[in-house]
Coordinates of C-alpha atoms and ligand atoms in Angstrom, one line a residue:
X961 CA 80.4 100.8 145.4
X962 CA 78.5 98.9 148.0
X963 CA 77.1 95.0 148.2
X964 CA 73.5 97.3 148.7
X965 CA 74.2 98.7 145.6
X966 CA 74.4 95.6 143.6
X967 CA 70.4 94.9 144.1
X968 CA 71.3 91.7 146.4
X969 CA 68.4 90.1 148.3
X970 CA 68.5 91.6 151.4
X971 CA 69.1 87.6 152.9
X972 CA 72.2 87.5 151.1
X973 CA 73.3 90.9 152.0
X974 CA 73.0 89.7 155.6
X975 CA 75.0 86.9 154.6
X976 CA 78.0 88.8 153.1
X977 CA 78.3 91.5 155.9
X978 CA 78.4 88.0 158.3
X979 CA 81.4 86.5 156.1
X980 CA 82.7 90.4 157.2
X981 CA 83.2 91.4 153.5
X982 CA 83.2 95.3 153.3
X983 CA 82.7 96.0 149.6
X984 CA 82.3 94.1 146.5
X985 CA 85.9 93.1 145.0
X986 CA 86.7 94.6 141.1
X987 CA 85.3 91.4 139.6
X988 CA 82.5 91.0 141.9
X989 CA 81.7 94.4 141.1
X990 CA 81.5 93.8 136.9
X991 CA 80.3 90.7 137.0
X992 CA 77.4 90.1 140.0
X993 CA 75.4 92.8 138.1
X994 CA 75.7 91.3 134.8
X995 CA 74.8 87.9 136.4
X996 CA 71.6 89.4 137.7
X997 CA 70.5 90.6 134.3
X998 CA 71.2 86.3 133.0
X999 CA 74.0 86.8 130.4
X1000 CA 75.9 84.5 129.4
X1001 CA 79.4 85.9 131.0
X1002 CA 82.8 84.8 130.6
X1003 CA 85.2 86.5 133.2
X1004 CA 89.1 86.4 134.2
X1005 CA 91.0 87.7 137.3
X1006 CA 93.4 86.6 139.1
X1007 CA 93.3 84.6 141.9
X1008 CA 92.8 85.8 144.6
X1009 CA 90.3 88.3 143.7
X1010 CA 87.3 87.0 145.0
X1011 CA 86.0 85.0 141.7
X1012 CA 83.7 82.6 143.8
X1013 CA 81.1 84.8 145.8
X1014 CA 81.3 86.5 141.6
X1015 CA 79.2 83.3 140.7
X1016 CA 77.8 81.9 143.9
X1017 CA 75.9 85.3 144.7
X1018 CA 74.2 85.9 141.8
X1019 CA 73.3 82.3 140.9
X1020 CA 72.0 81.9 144.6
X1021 CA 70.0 84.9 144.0
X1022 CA 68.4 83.3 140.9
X1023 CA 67.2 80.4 143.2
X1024 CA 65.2 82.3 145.5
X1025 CA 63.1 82.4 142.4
X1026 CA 60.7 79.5 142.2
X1027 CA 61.6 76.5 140.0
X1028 CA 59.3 76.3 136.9
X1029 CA 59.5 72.7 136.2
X1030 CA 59.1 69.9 138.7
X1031 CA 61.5 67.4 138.5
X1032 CA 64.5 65.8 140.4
X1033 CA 68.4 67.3 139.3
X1034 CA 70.1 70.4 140.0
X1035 CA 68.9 73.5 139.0
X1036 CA 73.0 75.2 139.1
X1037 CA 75.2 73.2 137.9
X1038 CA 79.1 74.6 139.2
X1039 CA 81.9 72.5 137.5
X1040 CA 85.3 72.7 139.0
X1041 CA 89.0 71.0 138.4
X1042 CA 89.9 69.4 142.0
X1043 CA 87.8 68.2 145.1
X1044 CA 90.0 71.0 147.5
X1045 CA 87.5 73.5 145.0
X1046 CA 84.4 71.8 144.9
X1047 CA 84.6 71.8 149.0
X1048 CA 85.8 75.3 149.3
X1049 CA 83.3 76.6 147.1
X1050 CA 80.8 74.2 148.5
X1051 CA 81.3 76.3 152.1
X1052 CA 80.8 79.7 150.1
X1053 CA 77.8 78.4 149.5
X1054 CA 76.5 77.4 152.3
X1055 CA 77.9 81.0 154.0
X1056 CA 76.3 82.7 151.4
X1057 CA 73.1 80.5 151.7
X1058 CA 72.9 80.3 155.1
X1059 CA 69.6 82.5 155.2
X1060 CA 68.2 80.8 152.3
X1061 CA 66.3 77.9 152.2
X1062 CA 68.2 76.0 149.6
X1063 CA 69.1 72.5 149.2
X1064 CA 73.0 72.3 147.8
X1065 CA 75.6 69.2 147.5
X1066 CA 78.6 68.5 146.4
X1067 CA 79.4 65.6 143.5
X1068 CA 83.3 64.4 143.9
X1069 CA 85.8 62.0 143.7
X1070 CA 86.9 59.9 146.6
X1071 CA 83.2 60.2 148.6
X1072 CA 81.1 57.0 149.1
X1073 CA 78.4 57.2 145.9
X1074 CA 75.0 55.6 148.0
X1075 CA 75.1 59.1 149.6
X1076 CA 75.1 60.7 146.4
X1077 CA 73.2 58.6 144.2
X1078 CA 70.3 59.6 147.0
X1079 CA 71.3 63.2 146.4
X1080 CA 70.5 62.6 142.9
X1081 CA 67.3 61.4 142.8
X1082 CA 65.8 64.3 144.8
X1083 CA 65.0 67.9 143.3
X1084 CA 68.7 69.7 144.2
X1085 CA 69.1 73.7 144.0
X1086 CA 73.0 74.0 143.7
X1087 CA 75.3 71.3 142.5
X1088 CA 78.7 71.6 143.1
X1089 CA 80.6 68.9 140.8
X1090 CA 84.0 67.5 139.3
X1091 CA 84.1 66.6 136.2
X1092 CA 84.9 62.8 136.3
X1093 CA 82.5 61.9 139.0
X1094 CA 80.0 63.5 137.6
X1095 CA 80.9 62.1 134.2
X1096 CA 80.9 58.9 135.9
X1097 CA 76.9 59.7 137.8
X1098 CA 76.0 60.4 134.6
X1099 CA 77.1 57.6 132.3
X1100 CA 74.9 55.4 135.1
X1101 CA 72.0 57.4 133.9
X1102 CA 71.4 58.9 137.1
X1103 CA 71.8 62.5 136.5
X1104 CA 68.4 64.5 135.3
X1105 CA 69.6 67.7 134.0
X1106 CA 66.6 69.0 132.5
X1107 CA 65.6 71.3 135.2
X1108 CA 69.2 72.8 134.7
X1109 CA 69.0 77.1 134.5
X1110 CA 72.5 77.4 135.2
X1111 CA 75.9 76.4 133.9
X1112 CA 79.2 77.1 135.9
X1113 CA 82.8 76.3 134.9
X1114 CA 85.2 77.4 137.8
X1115 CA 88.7 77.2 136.8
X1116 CA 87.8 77.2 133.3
X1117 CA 91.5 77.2 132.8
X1118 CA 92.6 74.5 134.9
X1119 CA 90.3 72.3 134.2
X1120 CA 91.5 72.2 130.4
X1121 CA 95.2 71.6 131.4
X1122 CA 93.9 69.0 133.6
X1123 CA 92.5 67.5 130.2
X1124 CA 88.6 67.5 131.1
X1125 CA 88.4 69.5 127.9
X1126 CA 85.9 65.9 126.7
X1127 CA 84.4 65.9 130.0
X1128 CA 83.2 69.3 130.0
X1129 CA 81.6 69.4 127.0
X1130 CA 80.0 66.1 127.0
X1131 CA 78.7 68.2 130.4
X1132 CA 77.4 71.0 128.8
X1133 CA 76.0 69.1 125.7
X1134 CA 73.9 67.2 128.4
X1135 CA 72.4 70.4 129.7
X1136 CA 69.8 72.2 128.6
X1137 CA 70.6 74.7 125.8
X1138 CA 68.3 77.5 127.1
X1139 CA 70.3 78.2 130.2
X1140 CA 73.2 80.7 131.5
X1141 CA 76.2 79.7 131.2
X1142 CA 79.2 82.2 133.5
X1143 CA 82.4 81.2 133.0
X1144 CA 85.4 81.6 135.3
X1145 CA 89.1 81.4 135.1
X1146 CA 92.4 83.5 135.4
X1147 CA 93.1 84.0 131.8
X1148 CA 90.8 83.7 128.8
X1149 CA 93.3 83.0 126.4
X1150 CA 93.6 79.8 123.8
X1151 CA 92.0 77.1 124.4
X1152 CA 89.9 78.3 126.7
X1153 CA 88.7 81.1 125.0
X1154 CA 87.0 78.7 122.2
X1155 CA 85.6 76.8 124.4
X1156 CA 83.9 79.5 126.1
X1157 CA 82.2 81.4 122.9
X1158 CA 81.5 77.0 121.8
X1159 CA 79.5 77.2 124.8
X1160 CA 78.2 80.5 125.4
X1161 CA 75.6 82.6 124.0
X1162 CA 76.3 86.4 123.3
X1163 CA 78.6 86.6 126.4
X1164 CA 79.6 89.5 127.9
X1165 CA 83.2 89.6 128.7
X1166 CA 85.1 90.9 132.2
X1167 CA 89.1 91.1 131.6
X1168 CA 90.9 91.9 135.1
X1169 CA 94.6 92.7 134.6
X1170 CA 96.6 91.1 132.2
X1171 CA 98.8 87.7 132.5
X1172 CA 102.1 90.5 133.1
X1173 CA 100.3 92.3 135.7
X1174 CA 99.1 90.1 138.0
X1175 CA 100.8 89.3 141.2
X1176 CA 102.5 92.7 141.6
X1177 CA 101.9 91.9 145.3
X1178 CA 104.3 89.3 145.3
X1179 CA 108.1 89.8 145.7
X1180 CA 109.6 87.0 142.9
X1181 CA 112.6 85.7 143.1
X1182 CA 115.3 83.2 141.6
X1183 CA 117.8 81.2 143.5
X1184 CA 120.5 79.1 141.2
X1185 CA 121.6 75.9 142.8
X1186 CA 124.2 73.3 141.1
X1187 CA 121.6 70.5 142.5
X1188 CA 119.6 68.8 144.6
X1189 CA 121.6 68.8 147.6
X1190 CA 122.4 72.7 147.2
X1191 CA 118.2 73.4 146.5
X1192 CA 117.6 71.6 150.1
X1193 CA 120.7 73.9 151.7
X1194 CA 118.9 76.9 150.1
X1195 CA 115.2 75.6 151.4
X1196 CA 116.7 75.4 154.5
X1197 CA 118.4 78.6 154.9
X1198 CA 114.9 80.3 153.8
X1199 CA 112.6 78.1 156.3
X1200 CA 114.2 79.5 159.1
X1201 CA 113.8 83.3 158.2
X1202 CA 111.8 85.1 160.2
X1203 CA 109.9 86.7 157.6
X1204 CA 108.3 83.3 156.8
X1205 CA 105.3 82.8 158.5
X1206 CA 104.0 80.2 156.7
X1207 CA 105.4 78.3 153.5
X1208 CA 104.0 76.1 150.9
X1209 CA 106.6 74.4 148.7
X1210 CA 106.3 72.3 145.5
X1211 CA 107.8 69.5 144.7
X1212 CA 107.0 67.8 141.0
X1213 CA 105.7 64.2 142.7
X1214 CA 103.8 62.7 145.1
X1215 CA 107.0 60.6 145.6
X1216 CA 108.8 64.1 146.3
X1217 CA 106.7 65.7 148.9
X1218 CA 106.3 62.8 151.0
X1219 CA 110.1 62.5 151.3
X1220 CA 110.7 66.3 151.6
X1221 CA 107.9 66.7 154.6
X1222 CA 109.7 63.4 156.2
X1223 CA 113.1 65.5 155.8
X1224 CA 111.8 68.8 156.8
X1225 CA 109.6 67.1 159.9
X1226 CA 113.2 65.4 161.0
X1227 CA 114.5 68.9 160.8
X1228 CA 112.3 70.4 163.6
X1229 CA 110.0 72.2 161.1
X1230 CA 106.1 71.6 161.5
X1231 CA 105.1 70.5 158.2
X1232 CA 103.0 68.1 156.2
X1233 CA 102.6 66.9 152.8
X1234 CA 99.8 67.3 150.6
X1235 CA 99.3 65.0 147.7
X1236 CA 97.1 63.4 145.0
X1237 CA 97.4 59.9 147.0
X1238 CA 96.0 60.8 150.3
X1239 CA 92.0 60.2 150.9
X1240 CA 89.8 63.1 150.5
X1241 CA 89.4 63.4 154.6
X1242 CA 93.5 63.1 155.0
X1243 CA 94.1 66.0 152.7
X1244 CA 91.0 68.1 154.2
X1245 CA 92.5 67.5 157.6
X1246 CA 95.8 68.8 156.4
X1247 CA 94.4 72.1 154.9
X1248 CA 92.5 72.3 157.6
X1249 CA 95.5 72.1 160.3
X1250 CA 97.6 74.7 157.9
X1251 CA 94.5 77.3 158.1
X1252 CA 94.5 77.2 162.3
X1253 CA 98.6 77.9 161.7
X1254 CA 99.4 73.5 163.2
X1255 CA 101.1 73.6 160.4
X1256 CA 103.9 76.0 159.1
X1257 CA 105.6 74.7 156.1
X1258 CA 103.5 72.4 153.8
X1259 CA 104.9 70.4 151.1
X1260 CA 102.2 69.6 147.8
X1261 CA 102.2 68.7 144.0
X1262 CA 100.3 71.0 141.8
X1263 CA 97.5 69.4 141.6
X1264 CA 96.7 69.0 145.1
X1265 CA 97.2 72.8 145.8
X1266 CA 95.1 74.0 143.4
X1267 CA 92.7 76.9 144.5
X1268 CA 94.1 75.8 148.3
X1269 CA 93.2 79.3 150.0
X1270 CA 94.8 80.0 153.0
X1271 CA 95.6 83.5 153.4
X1272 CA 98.3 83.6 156.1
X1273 CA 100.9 81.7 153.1
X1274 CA 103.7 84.3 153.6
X1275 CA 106.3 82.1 150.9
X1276 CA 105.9 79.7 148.3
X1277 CA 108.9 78.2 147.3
X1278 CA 109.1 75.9 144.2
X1279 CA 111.7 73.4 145.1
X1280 CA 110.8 71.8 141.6
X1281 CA 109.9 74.3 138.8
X1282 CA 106.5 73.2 137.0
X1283 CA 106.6 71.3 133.9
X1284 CA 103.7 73.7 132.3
X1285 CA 104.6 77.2 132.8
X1286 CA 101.1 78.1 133.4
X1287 CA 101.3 76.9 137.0
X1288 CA 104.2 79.2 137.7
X1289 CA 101.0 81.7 138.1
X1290 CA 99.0 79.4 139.7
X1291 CA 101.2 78.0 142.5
X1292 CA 102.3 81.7 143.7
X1293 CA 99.1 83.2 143.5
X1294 CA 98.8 80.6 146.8
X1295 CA 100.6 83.5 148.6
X1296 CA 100.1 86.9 148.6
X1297 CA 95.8 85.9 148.9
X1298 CA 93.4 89.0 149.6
X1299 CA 95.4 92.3 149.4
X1300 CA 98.3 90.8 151.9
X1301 CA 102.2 90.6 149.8
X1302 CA 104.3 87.3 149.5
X1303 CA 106.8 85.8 148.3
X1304 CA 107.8 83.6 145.7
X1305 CA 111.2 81.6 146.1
X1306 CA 112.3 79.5 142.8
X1307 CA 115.3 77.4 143.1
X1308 CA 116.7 76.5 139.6
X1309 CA 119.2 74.0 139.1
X1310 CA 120.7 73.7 135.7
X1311 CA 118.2 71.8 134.0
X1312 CA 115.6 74.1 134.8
X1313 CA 116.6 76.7 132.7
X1314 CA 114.2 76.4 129.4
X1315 CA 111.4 76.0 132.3
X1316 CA 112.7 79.1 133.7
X1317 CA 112.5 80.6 129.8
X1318 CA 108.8 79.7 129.5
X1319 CA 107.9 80.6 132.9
X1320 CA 109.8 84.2 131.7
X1321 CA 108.1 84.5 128.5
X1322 CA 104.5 83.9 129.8
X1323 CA 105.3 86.4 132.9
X1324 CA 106.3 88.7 130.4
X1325 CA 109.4 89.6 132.5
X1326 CA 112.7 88.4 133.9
X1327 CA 112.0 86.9 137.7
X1328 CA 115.1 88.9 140.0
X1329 CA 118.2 86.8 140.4
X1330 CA 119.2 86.0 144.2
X1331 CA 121.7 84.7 146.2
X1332 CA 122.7 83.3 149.5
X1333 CA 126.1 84.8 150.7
X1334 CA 127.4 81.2 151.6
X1335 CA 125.2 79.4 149.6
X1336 CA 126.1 81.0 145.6
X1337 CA 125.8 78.4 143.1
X1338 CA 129.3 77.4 141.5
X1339 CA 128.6 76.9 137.9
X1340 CA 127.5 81.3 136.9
X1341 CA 124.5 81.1 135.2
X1342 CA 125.2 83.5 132.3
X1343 CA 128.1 86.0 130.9
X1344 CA 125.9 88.8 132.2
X1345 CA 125.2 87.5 135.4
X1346 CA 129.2 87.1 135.9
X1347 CA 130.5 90.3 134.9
X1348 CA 128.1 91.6 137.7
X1349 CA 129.3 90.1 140.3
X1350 CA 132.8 89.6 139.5
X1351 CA 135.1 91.4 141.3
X1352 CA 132.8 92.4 144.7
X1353 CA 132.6 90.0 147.1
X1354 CA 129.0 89.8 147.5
X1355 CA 127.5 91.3 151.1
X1356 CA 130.7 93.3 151.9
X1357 CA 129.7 95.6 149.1
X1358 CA 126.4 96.2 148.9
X1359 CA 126.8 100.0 147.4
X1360 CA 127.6 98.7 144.2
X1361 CA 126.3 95.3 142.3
X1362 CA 124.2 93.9 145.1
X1363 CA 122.4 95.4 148.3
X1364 CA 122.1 93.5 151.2
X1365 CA 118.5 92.6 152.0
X1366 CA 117.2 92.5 155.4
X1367 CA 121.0 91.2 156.9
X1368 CA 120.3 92.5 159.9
X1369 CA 117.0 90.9 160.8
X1370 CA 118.3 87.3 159.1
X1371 CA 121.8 87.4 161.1
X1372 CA 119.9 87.9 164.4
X1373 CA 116.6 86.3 163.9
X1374 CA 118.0 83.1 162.6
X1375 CA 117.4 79.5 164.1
X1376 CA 119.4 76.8 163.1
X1377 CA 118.6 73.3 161.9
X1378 CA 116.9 72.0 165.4
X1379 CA 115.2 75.4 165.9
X1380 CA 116.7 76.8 168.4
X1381 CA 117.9 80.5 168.0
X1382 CA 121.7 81.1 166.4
X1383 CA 124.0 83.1 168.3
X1384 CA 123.4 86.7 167.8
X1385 CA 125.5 88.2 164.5
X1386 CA 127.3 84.6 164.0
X1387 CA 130.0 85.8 161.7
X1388 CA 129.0 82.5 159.4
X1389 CA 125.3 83.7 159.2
X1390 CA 123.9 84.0 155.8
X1391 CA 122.2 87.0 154.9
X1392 CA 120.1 87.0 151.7
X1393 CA 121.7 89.4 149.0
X1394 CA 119.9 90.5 145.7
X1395 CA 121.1 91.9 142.8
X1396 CA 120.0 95.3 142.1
X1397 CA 118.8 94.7 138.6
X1398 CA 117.9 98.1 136.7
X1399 CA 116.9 96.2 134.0
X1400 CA 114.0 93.4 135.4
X1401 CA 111.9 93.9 132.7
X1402 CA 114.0 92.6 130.1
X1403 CA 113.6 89.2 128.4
X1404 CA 115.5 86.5 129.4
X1405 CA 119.0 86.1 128.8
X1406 CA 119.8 82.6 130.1
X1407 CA 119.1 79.8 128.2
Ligands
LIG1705 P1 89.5 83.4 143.4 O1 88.5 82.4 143.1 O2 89.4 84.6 142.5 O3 90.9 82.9 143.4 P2 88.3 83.5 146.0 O4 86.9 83.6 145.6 O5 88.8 82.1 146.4 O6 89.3 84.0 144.8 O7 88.6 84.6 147.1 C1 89.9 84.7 147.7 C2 89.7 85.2 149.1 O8 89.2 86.5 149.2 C3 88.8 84.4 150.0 O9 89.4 84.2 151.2 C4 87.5 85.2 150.1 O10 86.8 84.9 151.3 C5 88.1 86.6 150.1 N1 87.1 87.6 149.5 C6 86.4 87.4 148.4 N2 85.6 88.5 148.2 C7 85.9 89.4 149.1 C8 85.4 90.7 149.5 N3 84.5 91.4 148.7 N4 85.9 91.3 150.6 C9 86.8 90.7 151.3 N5 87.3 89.4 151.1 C10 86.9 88.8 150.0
LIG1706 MG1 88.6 80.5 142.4

């Protein structure tokens, strides 16, 4: 199926071919043309899939039409979890929109308000909005909603485990109740499901791939370490594999990435942190230096990272597991964006193991167990784990319990600590080695 074929006004058409997007993505597909038709649509995929130009096309196509009532406010409404999201999908729009005489803005945290309290008292096509500064506009009485024809929650998911659960429905109880309401995130599950059909009438529903299929792009893996100081050998023996093009690692504070970039930067590595604390311009800068490849290895917390698209993220490496397990699937759907693979590094020390269970349980499968020749964690993890590798000295038998991965390319390849290349087939040069594992789709065993 074609972008022609979904009945797009031919300015937006010329739009999308411009943004060079040859046809319509799965959930573009279901849900553009259900759009048009103004259901009520609740919709999950994962990310990656091209959710935004889902919403953003349709709605835009809905304001070509003429307003009916003549008034000041937004006429779309999009409500998204993190400022990183409003601004991306705030340039969708405007690509999308860029034949279209439409006025949009953008309502979030960390932006002067004079600017937008002027924005809010003029008639306003496309609103895209956080929940707490808009909460915040609107408590001031300066938000006019009721030429409102469309409600969008981004994120749907997200936004609930970043507790605007209040927010958004003190939001959509604002709102005008005759109006379409499309609802976006990458599961439809719990909490988020009941809040959908609370706010939705007679939705359709689009399901993309379920919670154990999604990322099958992305090459997952485990790496045990007895600590801290063993996790930052093992992030150091993977930043300088060639394979890594560009890396975005996790740490669990704000605290944590600034000292890890600090460490990584005296290393010789290009990197940067991302974090909650920075200003709005210091963190777009940053993304904005990773996209044009400045940067190679960037260092963030969850939340800043959120819906942070860069395609060219070859690794994500959790240095930290995630407290919620949920952001397992977030944080390394970062890599492997827009048909390209990636990889996912996790390096678990001890007391990550009931993280590693719930990450495990909600994957609905057991993440492959790795090791560093050199570099193999002291403490075994599990009886299982042992009897596999007891007995073969791991790399100098890779016929029978592991196989060597890529040793070739990581023995020659390699740069040391300062960057500069290591001597060709060092005899001390780690080469990654993975247990063969027949049985990956099994539950969890450690614990
Ligand atoms: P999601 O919101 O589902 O995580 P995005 O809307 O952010 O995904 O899209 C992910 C990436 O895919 C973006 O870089 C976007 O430009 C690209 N993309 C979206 N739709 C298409 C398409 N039909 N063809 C090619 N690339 C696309
Ligand atoms: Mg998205």
């Amino acid at each position: 199926m074609s972008f022609e074929q979904l009945a797009l006004d031919p300015r937006l058409l010329k739009a999308v071919k411009g943004s060079g997007f040859q046809q319509p993505t799965d959930i573009q597909r279901q849900a553009i043309p259900l759009a048009l038709a103004g259901k009520d649509l609740m919709a999950s995929a994962q990310t990656g899939t091209g959710k935004t130009a889902a919403f953003v096309l349709p709605t835009l196509q809905r304001l070509l039409q003429p307003a009916t009532k003549r008034s000041v406010g937004p006429r779309a409404l999009v409500l998204t979890p993190t400022r990183e999201l409003a601004l991306q999908i705030s340039d969708a729009v405007a690509q999308f929109g860029q034949f279209c005489r439409l006025t949009t803005g953008n309502l979030v945290g960390g932006m002067p308000y004079p600017a937008q309290n002027r924005m809010l008292g003029k008639p306003l096509d496309l609103l895209v909005a956080t929940p707490g500064r808009l909460l915040d506009h609107m408590s001031q009485g300066r938000v006019n909603f009721s030429r409102l024809e469309v409600l969008i929650l981004d994120e749907a998911d997200r936004m609930l485990d970043m507790g605007f659960i209040q927010p958004v429905k003190t939001i959509a109880a604002a709102v005008p109740a005759a109006r379409q309401t499309l609802l976006f995130s990458a599961t439809l599950e719990g909490q988020v499901l009941k809040i959908a059909k609370a706010l939705m009438k007679n939705p359709e529903r689009v399901q993309l791939a379920a919670n154990r299929d999604r990322h099958a792009s992305i090459a997952q893996h485990i790496y045990q370490a007895d600590d801290a100081a063993h996790k930052r050998k093992l992030l150091a023996h993977h930043l300088v594999q060639d394979e890594l093009t560009q890396a975005l690692v996790f740490t669990a504070t704000k605290r944590g990435a600034r000292r890890m970039a600090k460490v990584l930067d005296e290393q010789g590595h290009a990197t940067a942190a991302l974090h909650g604390d920075m200003s709005q311009s210091a963190r777009k800068r940053t993304v904005e230096r990773m996209r044009r490849g400045k940067i190679r290895v960037l260092v963030a917390t969850d939340v800043a990272a959120r819906g942070l698209d860069i395609c060219s993220i070859s690794h994500v490496i959790n240095f930290d597991l995630p407290t919620v397990a949920e952001d397992y699937i977030h944080r390394i759907g970062r890599t492997g964006r827009a048909q390209a693979s990636g990889t996912a590094i996790s390096l678990v020390a001890p007391d990550d193991r009931s993280k590693l269970n719930q990450i495990e349980r909600l994957t609905g499968r057991r993440l492959e167990r790795s090791i560093v020749v050199g570099l193999e964690p002291n403490s075994r993890p599990s009886r299982n784990e042992t009897r596999s590798t007891r007995g073969s000295k791991p790399g100098t038998n890779p016929g029978s319990h592991f196989r060597a991965n890529n040793v070739g390319k990581a023995t020659s390849g390699r740069r040391n600590r300062k960057g500069s290349p290591l001597k060709k087939g060092n005899p001390r040069g780690r080469a990654s080695v993975r247990r063969q594992d027949a049985n990956s789709n099994a539950l969890p065993t450690l614990g």
